[in-house]
Tab-separated table of C-alpha atoms in Angstrom:
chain	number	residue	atom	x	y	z
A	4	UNK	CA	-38.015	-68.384	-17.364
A	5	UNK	CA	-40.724	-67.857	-19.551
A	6	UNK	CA	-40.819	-70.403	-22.346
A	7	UNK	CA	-41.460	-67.777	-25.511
A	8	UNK	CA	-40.256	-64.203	-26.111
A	9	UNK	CA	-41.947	-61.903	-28.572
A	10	UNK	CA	-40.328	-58.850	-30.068
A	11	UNK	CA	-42.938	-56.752	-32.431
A	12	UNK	CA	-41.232	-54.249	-33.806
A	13	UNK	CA	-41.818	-52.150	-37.119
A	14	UNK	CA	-38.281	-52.234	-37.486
A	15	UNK	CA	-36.407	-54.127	-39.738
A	16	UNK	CA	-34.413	-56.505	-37.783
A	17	UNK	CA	-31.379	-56.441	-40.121
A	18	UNK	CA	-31.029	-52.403	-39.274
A	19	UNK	CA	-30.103	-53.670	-35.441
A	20	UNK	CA	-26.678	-53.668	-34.641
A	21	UNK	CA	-25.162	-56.418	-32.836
A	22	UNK	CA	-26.937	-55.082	-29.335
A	23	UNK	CA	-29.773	-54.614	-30.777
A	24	UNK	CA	-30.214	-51.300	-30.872
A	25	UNK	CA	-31.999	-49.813	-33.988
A	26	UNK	CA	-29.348	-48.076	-36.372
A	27	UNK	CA	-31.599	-47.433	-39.604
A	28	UNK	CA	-33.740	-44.654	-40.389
A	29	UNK	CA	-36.517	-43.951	-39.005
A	30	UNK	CA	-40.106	-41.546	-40.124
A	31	UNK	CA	-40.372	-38.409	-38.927
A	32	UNK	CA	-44.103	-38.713	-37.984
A	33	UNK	CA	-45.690	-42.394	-36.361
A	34	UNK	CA	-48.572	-43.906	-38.506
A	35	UNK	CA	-50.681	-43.699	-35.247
A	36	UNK	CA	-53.594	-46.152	-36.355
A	37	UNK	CA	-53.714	-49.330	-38.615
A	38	UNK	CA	-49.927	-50.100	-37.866
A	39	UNK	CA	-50.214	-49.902	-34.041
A	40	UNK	CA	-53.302	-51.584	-34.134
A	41	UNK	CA	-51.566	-54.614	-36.416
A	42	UNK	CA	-49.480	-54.811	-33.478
A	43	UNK	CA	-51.851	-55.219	-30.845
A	44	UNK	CA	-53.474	-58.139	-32.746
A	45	UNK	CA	-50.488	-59.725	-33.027
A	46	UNK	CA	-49.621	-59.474	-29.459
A	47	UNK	CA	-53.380	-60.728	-28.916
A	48	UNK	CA	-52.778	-63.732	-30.825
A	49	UNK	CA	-49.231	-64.628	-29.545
A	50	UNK	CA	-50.863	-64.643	-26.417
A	51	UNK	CA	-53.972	-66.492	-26.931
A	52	UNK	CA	-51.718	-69.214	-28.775
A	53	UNK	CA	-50.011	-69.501	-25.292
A	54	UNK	CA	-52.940	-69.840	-23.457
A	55	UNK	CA	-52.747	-66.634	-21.812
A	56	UNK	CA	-55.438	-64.326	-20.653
A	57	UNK	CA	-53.204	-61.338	-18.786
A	58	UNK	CA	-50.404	-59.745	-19.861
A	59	UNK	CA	-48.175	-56.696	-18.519
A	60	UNK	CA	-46.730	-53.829	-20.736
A	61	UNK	CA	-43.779	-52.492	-19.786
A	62	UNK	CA	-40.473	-50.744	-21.032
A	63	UNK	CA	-37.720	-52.484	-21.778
A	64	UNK	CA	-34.621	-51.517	-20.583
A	65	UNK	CA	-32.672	-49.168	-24.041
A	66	UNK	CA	-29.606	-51.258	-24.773
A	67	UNK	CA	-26.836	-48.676	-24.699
């Protein structure tokens, strides 16, 4: 079990139903840039906090 989970998401958590699947609006077009790259360095930092030096991207399963 790993001992944190990290959900980054530009989604408002309160526009999740109780699955957690998303259920507000969303933009037409992606602000490819400055918002994905927030993310990344927030990703970098939760994992530099936990003393880790690898991590593996993958998709998460949609909850239906």
């Amino acid at each position: 079990m790993l001992p944190f989970v990290y959900r980054i998401t530009k989604y408002d958590p309160a526009d999740r139903d109780e699955n957690g699947s998303y259920i507000g609006t969303a933009e037409a077009v992606s602000d490819h840039g400055p918002v994905e790259s927030a993310y990344l360095q927030a990703v970098a930092a939760f994992a530099a906090h936990a003393g880790i030096d690898r991590l593996a991207v993958r998709e998460s399963p949609r909850v239906r």
